[in-house]
Each structure stands twice: as structure tokens, then as C-alpha cells.
Coordinates of C-alpha atoms in Angstrom, one line a residue:
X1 CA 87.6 113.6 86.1
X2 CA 87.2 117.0 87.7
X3 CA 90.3 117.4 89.4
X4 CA 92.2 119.6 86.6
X5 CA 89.1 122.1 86.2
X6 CA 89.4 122.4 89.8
X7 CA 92.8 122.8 90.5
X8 CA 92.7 125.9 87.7
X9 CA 89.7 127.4 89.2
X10 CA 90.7 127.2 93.3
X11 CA 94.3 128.1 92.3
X12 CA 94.0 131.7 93.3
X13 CA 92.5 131.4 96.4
X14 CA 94.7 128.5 97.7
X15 CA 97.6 130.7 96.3
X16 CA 96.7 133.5 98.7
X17 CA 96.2 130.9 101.7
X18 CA 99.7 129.7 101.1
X19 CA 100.8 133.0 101.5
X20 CA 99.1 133.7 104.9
X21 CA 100.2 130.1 105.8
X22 CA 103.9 131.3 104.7
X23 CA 105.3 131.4 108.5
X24 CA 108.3 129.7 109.6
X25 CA 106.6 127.5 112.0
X26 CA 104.6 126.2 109.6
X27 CA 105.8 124.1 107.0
X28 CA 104.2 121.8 103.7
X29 CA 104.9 118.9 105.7
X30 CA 103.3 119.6 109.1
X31 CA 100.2 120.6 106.8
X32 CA 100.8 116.9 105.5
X33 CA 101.0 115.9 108.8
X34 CA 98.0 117.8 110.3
X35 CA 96.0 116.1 107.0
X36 CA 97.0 112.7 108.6
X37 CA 96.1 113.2 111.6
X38 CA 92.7 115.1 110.9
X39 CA 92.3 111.9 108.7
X40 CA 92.6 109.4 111.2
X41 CA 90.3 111.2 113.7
X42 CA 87.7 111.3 110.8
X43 CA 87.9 107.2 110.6
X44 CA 87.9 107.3 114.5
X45 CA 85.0 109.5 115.1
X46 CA 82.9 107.4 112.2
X47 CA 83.4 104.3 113.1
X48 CA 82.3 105.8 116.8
X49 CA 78.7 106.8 114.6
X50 CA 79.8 110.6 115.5
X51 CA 79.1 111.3 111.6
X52 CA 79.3 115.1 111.6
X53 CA 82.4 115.2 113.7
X54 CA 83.4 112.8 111.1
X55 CA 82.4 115.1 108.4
X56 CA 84.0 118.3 109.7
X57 CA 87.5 116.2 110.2
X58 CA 87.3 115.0 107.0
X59 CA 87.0 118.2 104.9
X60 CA 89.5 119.6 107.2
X61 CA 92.0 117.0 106.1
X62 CA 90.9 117.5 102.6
X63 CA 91.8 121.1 103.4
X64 CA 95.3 120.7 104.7
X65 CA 96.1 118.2 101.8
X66 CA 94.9 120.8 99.4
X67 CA 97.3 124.0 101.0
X68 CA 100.6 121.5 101.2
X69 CA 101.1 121.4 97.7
X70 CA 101.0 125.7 97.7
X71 CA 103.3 126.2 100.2
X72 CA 105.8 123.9 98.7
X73 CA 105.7 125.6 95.7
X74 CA 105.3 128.7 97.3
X75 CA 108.6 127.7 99.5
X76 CA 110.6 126.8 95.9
X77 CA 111.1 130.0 94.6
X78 CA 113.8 132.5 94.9
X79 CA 113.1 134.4 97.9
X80 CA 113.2 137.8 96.2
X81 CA 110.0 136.6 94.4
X82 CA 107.9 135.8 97.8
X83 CA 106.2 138.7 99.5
X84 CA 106.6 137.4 103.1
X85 CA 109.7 138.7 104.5
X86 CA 109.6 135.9 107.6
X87 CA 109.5 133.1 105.1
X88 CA 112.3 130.5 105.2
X89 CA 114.7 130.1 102.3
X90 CA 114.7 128.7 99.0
X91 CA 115.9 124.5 99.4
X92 CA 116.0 122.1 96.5
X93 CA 113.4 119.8 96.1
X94 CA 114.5 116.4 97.5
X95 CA 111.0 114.8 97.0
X96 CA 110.8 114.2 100.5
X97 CA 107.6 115.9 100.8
X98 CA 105.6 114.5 97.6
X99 CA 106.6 111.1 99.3
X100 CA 105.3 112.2 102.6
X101 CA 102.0 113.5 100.8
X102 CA 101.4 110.5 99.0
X103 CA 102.0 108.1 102.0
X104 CA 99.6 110.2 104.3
X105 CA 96.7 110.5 101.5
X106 CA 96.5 106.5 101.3
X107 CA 96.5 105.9 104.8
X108 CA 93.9 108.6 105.3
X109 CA 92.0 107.0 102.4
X110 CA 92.0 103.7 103.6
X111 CA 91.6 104.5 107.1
X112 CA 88.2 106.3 106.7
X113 CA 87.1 103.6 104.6
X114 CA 87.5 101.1 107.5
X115 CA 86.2 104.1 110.0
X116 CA 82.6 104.3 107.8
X117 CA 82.7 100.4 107.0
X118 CA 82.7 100.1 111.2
X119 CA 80.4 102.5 111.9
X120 CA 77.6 101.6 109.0
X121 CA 77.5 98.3 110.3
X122 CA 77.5 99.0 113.4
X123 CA 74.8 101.5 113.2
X124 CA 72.6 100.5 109.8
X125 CA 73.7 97.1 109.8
X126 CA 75.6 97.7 106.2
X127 CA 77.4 94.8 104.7
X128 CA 80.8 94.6 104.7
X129 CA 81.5 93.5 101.1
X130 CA 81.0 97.2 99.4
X131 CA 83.8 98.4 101.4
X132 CA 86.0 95.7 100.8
X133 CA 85.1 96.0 97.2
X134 CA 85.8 99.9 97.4
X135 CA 90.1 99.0 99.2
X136 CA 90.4 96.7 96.5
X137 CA 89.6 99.4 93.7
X138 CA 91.6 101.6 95.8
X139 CA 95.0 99.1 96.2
X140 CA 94.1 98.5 91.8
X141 CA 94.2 102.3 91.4
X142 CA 96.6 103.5 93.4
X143 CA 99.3 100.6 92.2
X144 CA 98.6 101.6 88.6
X145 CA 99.0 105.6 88.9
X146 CA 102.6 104.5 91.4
X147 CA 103.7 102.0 88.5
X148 CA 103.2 104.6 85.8
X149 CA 104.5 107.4 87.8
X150 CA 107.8 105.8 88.5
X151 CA 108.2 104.1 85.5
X152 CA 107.6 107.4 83.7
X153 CA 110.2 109.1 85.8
X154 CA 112.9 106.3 84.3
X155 CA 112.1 106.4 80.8
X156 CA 111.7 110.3 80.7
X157 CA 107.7 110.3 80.1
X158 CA 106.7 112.0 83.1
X159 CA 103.6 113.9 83.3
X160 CA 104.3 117.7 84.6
X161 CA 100.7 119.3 86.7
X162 CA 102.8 120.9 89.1
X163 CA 102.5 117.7 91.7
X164 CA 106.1 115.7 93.0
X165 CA 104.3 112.5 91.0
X166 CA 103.3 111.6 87.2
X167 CA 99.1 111.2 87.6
X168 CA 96.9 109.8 84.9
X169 CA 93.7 111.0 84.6
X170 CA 90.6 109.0 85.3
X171 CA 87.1 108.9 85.7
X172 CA 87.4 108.9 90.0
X173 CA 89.9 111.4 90.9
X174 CA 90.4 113.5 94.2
X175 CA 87.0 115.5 93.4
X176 CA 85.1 112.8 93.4
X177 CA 87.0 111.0 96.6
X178 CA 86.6 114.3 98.4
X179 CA 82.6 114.2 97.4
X180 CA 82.0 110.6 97.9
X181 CA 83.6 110.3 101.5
X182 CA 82.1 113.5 102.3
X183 CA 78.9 112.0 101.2
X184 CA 78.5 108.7 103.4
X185 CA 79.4 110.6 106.2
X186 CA 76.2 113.0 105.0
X187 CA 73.9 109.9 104.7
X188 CA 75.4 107.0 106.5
X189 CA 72.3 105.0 106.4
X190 CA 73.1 104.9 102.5
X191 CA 76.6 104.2 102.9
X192 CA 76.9 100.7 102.0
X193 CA 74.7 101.3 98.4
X194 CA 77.3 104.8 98.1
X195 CA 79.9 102.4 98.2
X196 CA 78.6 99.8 95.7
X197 CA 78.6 102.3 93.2
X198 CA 82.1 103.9 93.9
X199 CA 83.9 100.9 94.2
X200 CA 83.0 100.0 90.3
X201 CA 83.7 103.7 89.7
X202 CA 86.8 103.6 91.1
X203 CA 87.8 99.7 89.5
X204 CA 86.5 101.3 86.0
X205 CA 89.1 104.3 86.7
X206 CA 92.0 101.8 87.7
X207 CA 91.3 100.0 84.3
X208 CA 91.2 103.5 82.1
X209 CA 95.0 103.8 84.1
X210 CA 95.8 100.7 83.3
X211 CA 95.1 101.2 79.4
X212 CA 96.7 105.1 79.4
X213 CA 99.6 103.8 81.3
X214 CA 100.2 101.0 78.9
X215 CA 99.7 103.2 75.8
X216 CA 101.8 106.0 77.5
X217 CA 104.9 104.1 77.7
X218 CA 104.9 102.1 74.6

């Protein structure tokens, strides 16, 4: 919902980032990478009950997932247009690293699901259910948006926001992913009611796709 806003308004400042990051050892998908594995350690260290680890591993995967994009882009030009000297060359975009993003971001996603889901119950004695309910809004969502986004590639209906895939907007978006994970690591004893109330978020989202999709292609 608030992912567009967002993107226009941190643009500048992820911009500049990208050009710091602009090094030849560094690269969009080791950032990609580094998001993965920062991910996973998040779900690790939560299902452990280490919630503020948790917490800082999970904005710091947030972080590396938000710089990859800028750096690719950054990457694609003409190297007369880049400032740093040291950068690598211009390549084609082979799609390579959308694919590697997208991958990453839903094991990440469901991983730290499973990660809070563990250590709630381990700790608060939090149902199960809610996060079972919140992967299977998740596996709805995330099949819709794929669906669209490849179909749309086929038929010539792609959607263009600067990102390697077609994404329909919806009421739960990265924003509000970023704020709700962020926020049942916060207050883990509330997970489980957080989680309630996303997972019919995120299943009213999926059905919004669903419709746009559908209307999109006809």
C-alpha cells in the first residue's frame, strides 16, 4: 500500500548508498545474498527467543534487499554516466538477478515466519494456527503477483516500477511486511494476535491481486 510512496521518497538516499557500495567486490547479487543469509539468522536467532538479535538481523536483511535493486540499476548504465571510476562495466540484463532476489525474499519471508512461530510458542505459548494462516496468505499472494507477472511478460502487459518483475499493488506490500515482522520481534508476547491480523491482511491483498490480475489481462 505504501511501498510506491516509499520507494519515491528513500530513492535519493538509497541512490547515494549504491554509489558508495559501487566497488568491484561488491556486487547486487552478494547484497541478495548477504539479505539471505542475514534472513535466515533472523529466523534462527527468534526461534532461539534472542528477539533483538532477531530484530537487528532482520532490518539488516531488509537493508541489503533494499540497496540490491540500486546497484543493479546503478551497474546498467553506460559507464560514462557512473561517477565511480573502479566500477565494473556495463552487462545486459539477463534477469539473473531479479530471479535471485525474488527466490531469496520468499525464503527469507517464510523462514522468519517459522523462526517467530518457534520461538512464540516456545516462549508465550502462542498457537500455531496464526502462522500457518499467515504461509498460507503468503503461498496465495505470492502465486498471484508470479502468475500475473509472467503472464504479463507473454502477452506484453507488463507493469514497468523499475523492478526485474510485473507487481500489482495491494493493500500488504513490502512496507507493511518490513513493519509487521519487525513488529513481533518488538512484542513477541503479542505475536500470535500480530499474526491473526496479518494473515487476513495479507489473504485480503492476495484476493485484490487476484481481481487486478484478472481485470489486467482481459
Amino acid at each position: 500500500m505504501f511501498d510506491t510512496r516509499l520507494r519515491r521518497l528513500l530513492a535519493p538516499a538509497l541512490e547515494r548508498a549504491a554509489a558508495l557500495l559501487d566497488v568491484p567486490w561488491i556486487s547486487p547479487n552478494r547484497l541478495t545474498g548477504a539479505n539471505l543469509v542475514l534472513g535466515l539468522a533472523s529466523a534462527g536467532l527468534a526461534a532461539a527467543q534472542l528477539w533483538v538479535p532477531a530484530l537487528i538481523a532482520w532490518l539488516l536483511c531488509r537493508l541489503a534487499d533494499g540497496l540490491d535493486g540500486p546497484l543493479a540499476r546503478r551497474r546498467a548504465r553506460p559507464a560514462a554516466d557512473r561517477v565511480h571510476a573502479g566500477a565494473p562495466r556495463h552487462m545486459s540484463d539477463t534477469g539473473q538477478g531479479g530471479f535471485w532476489d525474488i527466490c531469496a525474499d520468499f525464503v527469507v519471508y517464510g523462514a522468519t515466519v517459522i523462526g517467530v512461530a518457534v520461538g512464540a510458542t516456545a516462549g508465550f505459548d502462542a498457537p500455531w494456527l496464526p502462522f500457518l494462516l499467515v504461509l498460507f496468505a503468503y503461498y496465495i499472494n505470492g502465486s498471484a503477483f508470479l502468475a500475473f507477472s509472467s503472464i504479463a511478460e507473454k502477452t506484453g502487459r507488463t507493469i514497468d516500477d523499475g523492478r526485474s518483475l510485473s507487481f500489482l499493488g495491494g493493500l500488504a506490500e513490502g512496507t507493511e511486511t518490513v513493519i509487521v515482522h519487525s513488529l513481533w520481534l518488538i512484542l513477541p508476547f503479542l505475536a500470535w494476535q500480530i499474526a491473526l491480523v496479518w494473515a487476513v491482511l495479507v489473504c485480503i491483498s492476495a484476493a485484490h491481486r487476484i481481481l487486478a490480475g484478472y481485470r489486467a489481462l482481459d
